[in-house]
Coordinates of C-alpha atoms in Angstrom, one line a residue:
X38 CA 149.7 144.6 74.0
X39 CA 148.9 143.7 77.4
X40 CA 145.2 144.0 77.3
X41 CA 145.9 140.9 74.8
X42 CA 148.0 139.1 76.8
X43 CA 145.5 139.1 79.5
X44 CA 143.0 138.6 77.3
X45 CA 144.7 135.2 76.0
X46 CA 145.4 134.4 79.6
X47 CA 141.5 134.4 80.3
X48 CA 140.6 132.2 77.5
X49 CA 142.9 129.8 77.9
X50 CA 141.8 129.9 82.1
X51 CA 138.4 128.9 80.6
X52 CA 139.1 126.9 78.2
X53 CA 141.3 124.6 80.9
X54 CA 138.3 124.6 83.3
X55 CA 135.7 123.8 80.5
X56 CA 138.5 120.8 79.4
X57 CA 138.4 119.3 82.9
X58 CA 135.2 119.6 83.7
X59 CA 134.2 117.8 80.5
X60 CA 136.6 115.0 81.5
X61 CA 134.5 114.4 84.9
X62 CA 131.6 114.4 83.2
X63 CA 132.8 111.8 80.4
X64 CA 133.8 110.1 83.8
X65 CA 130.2 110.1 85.3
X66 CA 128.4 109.3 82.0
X67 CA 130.3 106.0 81.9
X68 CA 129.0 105.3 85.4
X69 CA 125.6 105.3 83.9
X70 CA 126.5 103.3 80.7
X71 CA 127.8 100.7 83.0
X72 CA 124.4 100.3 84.8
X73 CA 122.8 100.4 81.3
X74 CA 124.8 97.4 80.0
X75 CA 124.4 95.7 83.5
X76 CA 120.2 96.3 83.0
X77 CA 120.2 95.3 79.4
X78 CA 122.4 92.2 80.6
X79 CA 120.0 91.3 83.3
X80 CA 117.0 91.5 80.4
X81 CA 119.4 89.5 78.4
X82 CA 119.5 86.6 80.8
X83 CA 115.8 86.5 81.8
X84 CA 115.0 86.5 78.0
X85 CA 117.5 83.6 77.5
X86 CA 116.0 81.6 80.2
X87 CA 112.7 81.5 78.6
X88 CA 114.3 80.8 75.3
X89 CA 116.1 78.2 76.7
X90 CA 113.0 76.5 79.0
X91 CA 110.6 77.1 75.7
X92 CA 113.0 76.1 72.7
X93 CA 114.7 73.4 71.5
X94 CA 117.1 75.7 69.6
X95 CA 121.0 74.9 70.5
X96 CA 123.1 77.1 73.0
X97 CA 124.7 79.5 70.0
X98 CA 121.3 80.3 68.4
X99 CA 119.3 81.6 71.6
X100 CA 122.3 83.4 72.9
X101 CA 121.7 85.5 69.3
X102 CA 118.1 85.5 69.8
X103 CA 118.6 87.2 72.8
X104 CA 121.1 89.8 72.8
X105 CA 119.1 92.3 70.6
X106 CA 119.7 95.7 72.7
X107 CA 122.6 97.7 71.3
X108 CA 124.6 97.0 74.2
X109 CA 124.9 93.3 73.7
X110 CA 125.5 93.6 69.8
X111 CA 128.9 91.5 70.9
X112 CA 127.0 88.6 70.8
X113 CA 125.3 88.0 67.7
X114 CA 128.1 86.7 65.8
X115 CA 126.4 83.2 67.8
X116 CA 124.2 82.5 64.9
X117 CA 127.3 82.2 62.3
X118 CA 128.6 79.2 61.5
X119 CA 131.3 78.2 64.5
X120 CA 133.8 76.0 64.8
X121 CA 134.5 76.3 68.2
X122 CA 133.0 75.5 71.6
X123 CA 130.5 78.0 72.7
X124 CA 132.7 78.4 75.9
X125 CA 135.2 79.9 73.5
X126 CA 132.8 82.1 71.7
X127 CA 131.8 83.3 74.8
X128 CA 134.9 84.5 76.1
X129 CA 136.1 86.0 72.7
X130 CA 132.7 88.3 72.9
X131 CA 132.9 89.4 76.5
X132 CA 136.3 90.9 75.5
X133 CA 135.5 92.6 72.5
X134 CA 133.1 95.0 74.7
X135 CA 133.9 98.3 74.0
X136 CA 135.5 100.3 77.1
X137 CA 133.0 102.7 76.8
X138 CA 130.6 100.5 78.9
X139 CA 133.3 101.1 81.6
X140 CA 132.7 97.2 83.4
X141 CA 134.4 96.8 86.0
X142 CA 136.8 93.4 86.3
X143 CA 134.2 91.7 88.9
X144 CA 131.7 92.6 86.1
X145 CA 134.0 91.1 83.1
X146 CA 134.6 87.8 85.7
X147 CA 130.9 87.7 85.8
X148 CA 130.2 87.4 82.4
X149 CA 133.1 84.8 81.5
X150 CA 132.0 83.0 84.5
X151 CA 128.4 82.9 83.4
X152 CA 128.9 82.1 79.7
X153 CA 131.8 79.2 81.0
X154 CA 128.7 76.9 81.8
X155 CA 126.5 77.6 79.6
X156 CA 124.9 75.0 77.1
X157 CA 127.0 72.2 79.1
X158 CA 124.6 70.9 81.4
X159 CA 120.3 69.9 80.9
X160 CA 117.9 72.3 80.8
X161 CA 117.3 72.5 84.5
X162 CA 120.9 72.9 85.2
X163 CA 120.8 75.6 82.9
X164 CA 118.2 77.4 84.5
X165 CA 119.3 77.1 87.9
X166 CA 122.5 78.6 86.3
X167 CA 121.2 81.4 84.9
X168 CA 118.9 82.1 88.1
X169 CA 122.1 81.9 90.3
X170 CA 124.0 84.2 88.2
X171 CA 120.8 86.7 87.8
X172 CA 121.1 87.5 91.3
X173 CA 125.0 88.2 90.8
X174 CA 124.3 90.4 88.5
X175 CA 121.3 92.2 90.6
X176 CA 124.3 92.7 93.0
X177 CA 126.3 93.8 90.1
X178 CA 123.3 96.5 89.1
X179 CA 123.1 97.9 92.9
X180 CA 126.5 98.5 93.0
X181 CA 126.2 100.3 90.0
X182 CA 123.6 102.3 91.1
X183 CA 125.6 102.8 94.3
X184 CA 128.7 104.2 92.0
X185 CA 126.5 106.6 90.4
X186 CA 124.9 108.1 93.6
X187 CA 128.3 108.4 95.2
X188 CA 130.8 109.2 92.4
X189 CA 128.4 111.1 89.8
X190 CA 128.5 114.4 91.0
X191 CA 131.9 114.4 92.3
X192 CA 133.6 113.4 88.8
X193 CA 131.7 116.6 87.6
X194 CA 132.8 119.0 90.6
X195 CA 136.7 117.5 91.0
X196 CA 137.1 118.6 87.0
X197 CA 135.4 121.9 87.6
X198 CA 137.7 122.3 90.9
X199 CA 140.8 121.1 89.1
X200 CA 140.4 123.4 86.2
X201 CA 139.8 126.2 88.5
X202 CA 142.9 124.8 90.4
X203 CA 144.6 124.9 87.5
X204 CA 143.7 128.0 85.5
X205 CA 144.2 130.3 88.8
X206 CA 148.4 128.5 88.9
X207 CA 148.4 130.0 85.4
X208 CA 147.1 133.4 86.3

């Protein structure tokens, strides 16, 4: 009866350090889907920039062109029929992105702020928009990368330690 008391005991030890450290590494993989959906962003906007320079499509239909990685599936509703301003549209489709992409609130500001002006002014206004805002979101990628070298393996070794932690009060 003891021997499976203990026994229990152990299991549940490892099952608690296996739980937590699972839940830092959930934590670091959404570090790296951030910088994914920043980098497909970024591709996003150069992409849009020669559609933009190249076609004489309207606003909604090269924003739909353009978003075709998985990561930007938000805004392909564009090529529906719409009723509202694009500015609207915009802002609606920033905040359906899922929180698995784990953006940041400077990154959410960055893309309502980018998609505010878009279509509103000529084409060369529109490019030197997009140009501006490609270099926020460069910023946006280094700091990303930044996250990831500094956070990555510490979400990983705080839920291994705090398991451990953990499972050793139980014992």
């Amino acid at each position: 009866m003891q021997v499976r008391f203990v026994f229990v005991k152990l299991i549940g030890a490892l099952l608690l350090i296996a739980s937590s450290f699972s839940v830092g590494v959930s934590m670091s993989k959404s570090l790296y889907r951030r910088k994914a959906f920043i980098k497909s962003f970024i591709v996003f906007v150069d992409s849009l920039e020669t559609h933009i320079r190249y076609n004489t499509d309207d606003i909604f239909k090269l924003v739909s062109m353009c978003s075709d990685s998985e990561e930007l599936k938000c805004f392909e509703f564009f090529n529906k029929p719409h009723a509202e301003p694009f500015d609207k549209l915009w802002s609606k489709s920033v905040l359906t992105i899922p929180r698995a992409y784990a953006l940041t609130k400077s990154d959410m500001d960055l893309l309502l702020q980018f998609g505010s002006q878009l279509g509103k002014t000529d084409i060369d206004g529109q490019i030197k928009h997009i140009k501006l805002y490609k270099d926020f979101f460069k910023k946006q990628l280094d700091d990303a990368e930044d996250a990831i070298v500094k956070k990555s393996k510490l979400y990983k070794t705080m839920g291994l330690f705090a398991g451990t932690a953990a499972a050793l009060m139980m014992m």
